[in-house]
Structure formats: structure tokens, C-alpha cells
Short mmCIF file of C-alpha atoms in Angstrom, two decimals:
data_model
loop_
_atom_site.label_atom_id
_atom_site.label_comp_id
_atom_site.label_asym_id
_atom_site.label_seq_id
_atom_site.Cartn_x
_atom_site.Cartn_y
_atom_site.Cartn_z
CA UNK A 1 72.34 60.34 100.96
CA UNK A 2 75.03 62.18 102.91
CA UNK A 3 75.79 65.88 101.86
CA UNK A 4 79.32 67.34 103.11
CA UNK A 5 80.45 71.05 102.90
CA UNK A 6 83.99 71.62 101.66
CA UNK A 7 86.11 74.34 101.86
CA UNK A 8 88.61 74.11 99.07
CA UNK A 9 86.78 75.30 95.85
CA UNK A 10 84.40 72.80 96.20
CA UNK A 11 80.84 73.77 96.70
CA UNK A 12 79.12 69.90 98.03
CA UNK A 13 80.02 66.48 98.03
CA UNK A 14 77.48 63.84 98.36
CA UNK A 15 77.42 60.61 98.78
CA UNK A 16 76.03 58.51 95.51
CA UNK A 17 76.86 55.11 95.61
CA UNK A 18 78.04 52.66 97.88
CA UNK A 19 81.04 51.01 97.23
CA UNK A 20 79.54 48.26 96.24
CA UNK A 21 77.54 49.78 93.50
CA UNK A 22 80.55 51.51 92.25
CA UNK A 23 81.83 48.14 91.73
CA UNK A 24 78.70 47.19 89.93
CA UNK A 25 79.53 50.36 87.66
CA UNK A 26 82.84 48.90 86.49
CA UNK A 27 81.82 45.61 85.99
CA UNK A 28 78.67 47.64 83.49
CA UNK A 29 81.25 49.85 81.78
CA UNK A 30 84.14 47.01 80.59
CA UNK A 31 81.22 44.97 79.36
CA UNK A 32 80.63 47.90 77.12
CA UNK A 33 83.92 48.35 75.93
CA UNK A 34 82.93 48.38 72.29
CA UNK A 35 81.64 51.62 73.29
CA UNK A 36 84.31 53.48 74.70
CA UNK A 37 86.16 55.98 72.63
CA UNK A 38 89.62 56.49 72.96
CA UNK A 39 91.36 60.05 73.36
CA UNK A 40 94.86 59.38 73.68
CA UNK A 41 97.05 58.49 70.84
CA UNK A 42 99.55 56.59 73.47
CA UNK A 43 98.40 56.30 76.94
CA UNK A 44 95.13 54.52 78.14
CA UNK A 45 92.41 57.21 78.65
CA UNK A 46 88.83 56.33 76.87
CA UNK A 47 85.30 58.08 77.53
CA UNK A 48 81.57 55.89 77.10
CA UNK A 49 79.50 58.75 76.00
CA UNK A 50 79.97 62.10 74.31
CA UNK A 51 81.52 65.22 75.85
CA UNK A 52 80.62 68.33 74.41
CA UNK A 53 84.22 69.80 75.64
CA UNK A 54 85.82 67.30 73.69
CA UNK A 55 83.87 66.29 70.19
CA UNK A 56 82.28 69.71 69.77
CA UNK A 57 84.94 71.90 69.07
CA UNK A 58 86.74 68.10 66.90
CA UNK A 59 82.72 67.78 65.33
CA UNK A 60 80.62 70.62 65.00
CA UNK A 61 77.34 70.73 67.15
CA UNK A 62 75.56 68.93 64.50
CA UNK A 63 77.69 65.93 64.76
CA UNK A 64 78.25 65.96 67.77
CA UNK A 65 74.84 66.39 68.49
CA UNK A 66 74.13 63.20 66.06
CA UNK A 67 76.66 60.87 68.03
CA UNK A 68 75.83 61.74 71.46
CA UNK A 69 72.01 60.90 70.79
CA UNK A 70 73.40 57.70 69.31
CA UNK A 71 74.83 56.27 72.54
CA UNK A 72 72.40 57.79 74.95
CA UNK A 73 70.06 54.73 74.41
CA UNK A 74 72.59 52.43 75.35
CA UNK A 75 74.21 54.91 78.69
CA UNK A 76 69.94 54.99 79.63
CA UNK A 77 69.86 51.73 79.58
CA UNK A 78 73.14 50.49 81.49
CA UNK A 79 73.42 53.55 83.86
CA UNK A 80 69.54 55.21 83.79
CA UNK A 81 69.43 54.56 87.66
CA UNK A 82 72.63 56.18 88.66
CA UNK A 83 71.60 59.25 86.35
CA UNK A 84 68.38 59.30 88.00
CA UNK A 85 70.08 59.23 91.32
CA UNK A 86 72.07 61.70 90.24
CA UNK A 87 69.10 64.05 88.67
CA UNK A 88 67.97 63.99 92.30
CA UNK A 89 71.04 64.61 93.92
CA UNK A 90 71.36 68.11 91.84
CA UNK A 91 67.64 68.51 92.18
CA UNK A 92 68.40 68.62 95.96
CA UNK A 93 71.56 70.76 95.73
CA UNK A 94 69.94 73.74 93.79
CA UNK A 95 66.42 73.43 95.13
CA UNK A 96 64.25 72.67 92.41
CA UNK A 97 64.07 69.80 89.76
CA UNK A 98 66.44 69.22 87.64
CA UNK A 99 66.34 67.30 84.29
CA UNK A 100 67.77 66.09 81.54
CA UNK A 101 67.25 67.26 77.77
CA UNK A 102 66.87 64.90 74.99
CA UNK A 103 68.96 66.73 72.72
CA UNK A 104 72.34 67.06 74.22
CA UNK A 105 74.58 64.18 75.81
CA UNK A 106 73.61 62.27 78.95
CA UNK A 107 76.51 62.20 81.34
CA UNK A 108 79.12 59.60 80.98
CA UNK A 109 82.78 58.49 82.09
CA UNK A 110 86.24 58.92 81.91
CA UNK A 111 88.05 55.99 81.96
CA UNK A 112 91.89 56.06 82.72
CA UNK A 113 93.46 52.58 82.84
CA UNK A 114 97.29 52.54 84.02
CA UNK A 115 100.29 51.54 81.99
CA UNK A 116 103.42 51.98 84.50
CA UNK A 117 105.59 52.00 80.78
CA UNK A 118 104.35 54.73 79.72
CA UNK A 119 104.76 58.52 80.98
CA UNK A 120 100.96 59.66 82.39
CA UNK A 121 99.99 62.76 80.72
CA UNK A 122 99.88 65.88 82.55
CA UNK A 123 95.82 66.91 82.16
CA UNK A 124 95.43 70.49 81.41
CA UNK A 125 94.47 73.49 84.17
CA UNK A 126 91.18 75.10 82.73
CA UNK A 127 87.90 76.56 83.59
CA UNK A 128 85.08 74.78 82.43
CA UNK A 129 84.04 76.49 79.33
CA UNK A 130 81.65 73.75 77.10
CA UNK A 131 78.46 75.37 77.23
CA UNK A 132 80.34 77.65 74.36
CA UNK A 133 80.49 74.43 72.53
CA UNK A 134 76.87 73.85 72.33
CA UNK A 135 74.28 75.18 69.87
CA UNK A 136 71.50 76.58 72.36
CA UNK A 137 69.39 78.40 69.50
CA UNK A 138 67.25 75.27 69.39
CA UNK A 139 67.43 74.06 73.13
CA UNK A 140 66.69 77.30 74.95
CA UNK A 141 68.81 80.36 77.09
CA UNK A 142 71.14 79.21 78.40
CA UNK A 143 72.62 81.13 82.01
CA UNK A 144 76.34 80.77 81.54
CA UNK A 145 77.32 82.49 85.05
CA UNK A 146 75.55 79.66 86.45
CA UNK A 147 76.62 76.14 86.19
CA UNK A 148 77.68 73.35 88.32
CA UNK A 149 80.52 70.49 87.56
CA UNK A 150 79.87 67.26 88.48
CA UNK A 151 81.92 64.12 88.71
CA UNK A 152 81.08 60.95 90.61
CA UNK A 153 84.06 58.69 91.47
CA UNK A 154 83.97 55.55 90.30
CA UNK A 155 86.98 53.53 90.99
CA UNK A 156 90.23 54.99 92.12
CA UNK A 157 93.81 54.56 91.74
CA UNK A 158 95.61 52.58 94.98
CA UNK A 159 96.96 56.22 95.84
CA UNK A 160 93.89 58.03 95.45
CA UNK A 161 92.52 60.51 92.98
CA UNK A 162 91.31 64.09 93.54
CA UNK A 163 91.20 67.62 91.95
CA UNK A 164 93.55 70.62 92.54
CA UNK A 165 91.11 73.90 92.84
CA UNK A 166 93.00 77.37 92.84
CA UNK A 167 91.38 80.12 94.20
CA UNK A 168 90.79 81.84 90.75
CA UNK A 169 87.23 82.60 89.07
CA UNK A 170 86.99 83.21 85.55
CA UNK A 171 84.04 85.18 86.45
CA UNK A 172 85.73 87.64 88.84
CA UNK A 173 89.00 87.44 87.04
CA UNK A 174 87.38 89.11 83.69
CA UNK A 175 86.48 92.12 86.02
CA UNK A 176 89.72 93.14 87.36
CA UNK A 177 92.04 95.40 85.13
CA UNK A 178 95.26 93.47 84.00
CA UNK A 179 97.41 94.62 86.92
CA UNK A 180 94.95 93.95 90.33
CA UNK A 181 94.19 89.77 87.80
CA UNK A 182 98.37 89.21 87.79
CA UNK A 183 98.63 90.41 91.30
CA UNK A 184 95.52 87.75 92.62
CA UNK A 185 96.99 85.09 90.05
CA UNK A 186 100.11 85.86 91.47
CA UNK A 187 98.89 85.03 95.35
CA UNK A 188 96.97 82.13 94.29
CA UNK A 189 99.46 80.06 92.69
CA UNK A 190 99.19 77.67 94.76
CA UNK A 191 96.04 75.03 94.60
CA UNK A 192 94.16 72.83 97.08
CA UNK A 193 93.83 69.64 96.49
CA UNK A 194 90.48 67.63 96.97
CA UNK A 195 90.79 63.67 97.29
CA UNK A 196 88.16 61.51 95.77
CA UNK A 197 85.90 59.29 97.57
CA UNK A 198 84.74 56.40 95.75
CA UNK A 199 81.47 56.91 95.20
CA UNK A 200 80.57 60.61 95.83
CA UNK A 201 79.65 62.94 93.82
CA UNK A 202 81.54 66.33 93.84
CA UNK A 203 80.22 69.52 92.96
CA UNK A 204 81.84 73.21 91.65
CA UNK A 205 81.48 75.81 89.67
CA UNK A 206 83.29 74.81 87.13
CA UNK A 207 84.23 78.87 87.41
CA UNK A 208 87.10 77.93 89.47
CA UNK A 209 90.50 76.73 87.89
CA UNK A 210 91.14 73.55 88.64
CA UNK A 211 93.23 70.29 87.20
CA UNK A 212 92.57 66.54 87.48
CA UNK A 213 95.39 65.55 90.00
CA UNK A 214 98.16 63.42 88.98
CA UNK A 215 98.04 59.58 89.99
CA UNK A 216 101.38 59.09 92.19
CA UNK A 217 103.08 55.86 92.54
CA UNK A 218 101.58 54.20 88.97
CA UNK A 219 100.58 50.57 89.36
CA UNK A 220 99.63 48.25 86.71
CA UNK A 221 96.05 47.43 87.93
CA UNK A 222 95.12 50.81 88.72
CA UNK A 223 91.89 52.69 87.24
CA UNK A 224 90.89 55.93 87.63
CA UNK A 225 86.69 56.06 86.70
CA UNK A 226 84.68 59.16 87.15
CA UNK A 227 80.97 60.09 86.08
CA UNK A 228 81.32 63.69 84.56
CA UNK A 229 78.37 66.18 83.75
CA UNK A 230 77.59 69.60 83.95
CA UNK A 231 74.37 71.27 84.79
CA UNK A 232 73.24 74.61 83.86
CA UNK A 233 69.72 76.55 83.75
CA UNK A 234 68.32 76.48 80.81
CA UNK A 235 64.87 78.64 80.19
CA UNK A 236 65.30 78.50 84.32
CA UNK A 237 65.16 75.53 84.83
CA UNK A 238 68.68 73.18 85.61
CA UNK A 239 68.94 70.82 82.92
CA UNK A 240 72.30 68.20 82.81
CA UNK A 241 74.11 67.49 80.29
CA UNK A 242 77.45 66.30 79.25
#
């Protein structure tokens, strides 16, 4: 396992998977298509597995909750080893063992699938706020300065795939007065942009604004496949989720 040190908003990138297994991955996820869910009403963009970001708030906890433990059997049992290798890959980064929780989602993917017809949707420029969307009275304290973002590219477009990261933390920006936050905002317009690697994993804060980067140059057989999860400590201890 390789470990790189970036300097554009992302904290690690490791390497996960060779290509080969990614491959493997694919081939795994379209033979459970039944599974996938779709979240665009016109373009081609599906997820296998639950995201607390996007069916808690649409939900409740409860349901949520209910659905994700519903497919976690069948993500286990299809992708167990890559979230193992993954549980050690985080275990490594933060320097003690990580885990996952049976009561919240196991991570899962993001599938966008091309259609050169259609206008690609713009995806939305955020901080990565779902551990508001999670019930933690029954799970344990949960640190909420601390977390990590995690995605594993699967497959890529032809063009590549990657994340824009502005220099802008939700946790420092809260603590400036209005005038000193438009001022930084203002000299930090601009993002960097991090390209993808088929199978690495990429790691940050999840603090940091950031956007999925656009696909340029659209072709009809591309996919763009990532693992997401977060992980966050929970009673002090790092526990991922999704």
C-alpha cells in the first residue's frame, strides 16, 4: 500500500486497489444493479448503498436507518474485502483501529454512467455536513471537528475525474467576523483541482469546500465509480460509516 502527501486540500492518498481489482469492482456492482438507487430524475447517476447525506434529511434517521441495514448484508457480502482493506487503510492513516458500526450504513458507491444527449448536472460546492443527519443518541458522541472523507476511485471517465478543493474551512470560517470570512472567501475563489487515480483512495476533511469536478469531453461509454464514506470518532474511537 502506497501512501502519497498532497498539497491541494487533500490530506493522503493511498493506493487501494490495483487496476485490476477495480475492474473486478465494476463487473460486482452492474451484477447488482437491482440494487442501485437512482437520484436523478433525468441524467444517469445511481448509488448501491445508503448515504446518510442523501436519504436522511428525504427519510428520517429511523428509515433511513431501517434501509441502510437492509442492504449492508448484501454490500458485506460483494465488497466485505475492499471495506476491510479500507478499515485498515484509515486504521493506518489516524493511528489506531478503526471500525465499522452495525447501526449506520457501510460505505458504498456512486455510480455516474454517461449520456452525451443529455446536459451533465453541475454537482453542488458544499462542506461535508452528514454527521448532522444521523441520530447519535443511541450510537455514542460523536466528535464533529473531526472527520475524514473518503472516496476510492473506481472507474473513471476517458478524461479523468477529480475534486476541486478551495482553500475554505467551515471550521475556521465560523470564527471570523463577517468582514475578515468575505475578504478570505474573496481570495480563495479560486479552487485546486485533484485528479483521480483509479484505484486510490483519497482522504480530507470534509471541512474544506470542495465540488466533484465536471467530466469534460462526454463520451457514451464513460463511467465515473467512486467508493464514498466518512469516518469520524465516535466514544474515541474512528468508526466509518456512510
Amino acid at each position: 500500500m502506497t501512501t502519497t502527501q498532497t498539497t491541494d486540500g487533500i490530506l493522503a492518498e493511498v493506493q487501494l486497489l490495483t487496476r485490476e481489482e477495480a475492474a473486478g469492482v465494476v463487473d460486482a456492482l452492474f451484477e447488482e444493479r437491482q440494487h442501485w438507487t437512482p437520484r436523478h430524475s433525468d441524467y444517469p447517476i445511481f448509488t448501491m448503498g445508503r448515504a446518510s447525506y442523501l436519504d436522511g434529511p428525504k427519510l428520517g434517521f429511523a428509515k433511513f436507518q431501517q434501509e441502510a441495514l437492509k442492504l449492508n448484508p448484501i454490500l458485506h457480502a460483494r465488497f466485505g474485502w475492499l471495506h476491510e482493506r479500507l478499515r485498515q487503510a484509515v486504521s493506518t492513516l489516524v493511528g489506531s483501529e478503526a471500525r465499522f458500526d452495525e447501526r449506520l450504513a457501510l460505505p458504498g458507491f456512486h455510480i455516474y454512467l454517461s449520456d452525451p444527449t443529455k446536459i451533465q448536472p453541475v454537482a453542488s460546492v458544499h462542506f461535508d455536513m452528514q454527521f448532522e443527519k444521523i441520530d447519535w443518541s443511541s450510537i455514542g458522541d460523536v466528535d464533529r471537528d473531526q472527520q475524514l472523507s473518503l472516496t476510492v476511485a473506481i472507474d473513471l471517465p476517458a478524461s479523468g475525474g477529480g475534486l476541486l478543493v478551495w482553500n475554505v474551512n467551515r471550521l475556521e470560517i465560523e470564527k471570523m467576523t463577517p468582514e475578515v470570512r468575505r475578504a478570505h472567501m474573496a481570495a480563495n475563489r479560486h479552487a485546486a483541482y485533484h485528479a483521480y487515480t483509479v484505484g486510490n483512495l483519497v482522504v480530507h476533511s470534509g471541512h474544506q469546500l470542495h465540488q466533484i469536478a465536471k467530466t469534460k469531453d462526454v463520451q457514451a461509454t464513460d463511467r465515473r465509480i467512486t467508493m464514498q464514506s466518512h469516518a469520524s470518532p465516535v466514544n474515541g474511537e474512528w468508526v466509518i460509516y456512510w
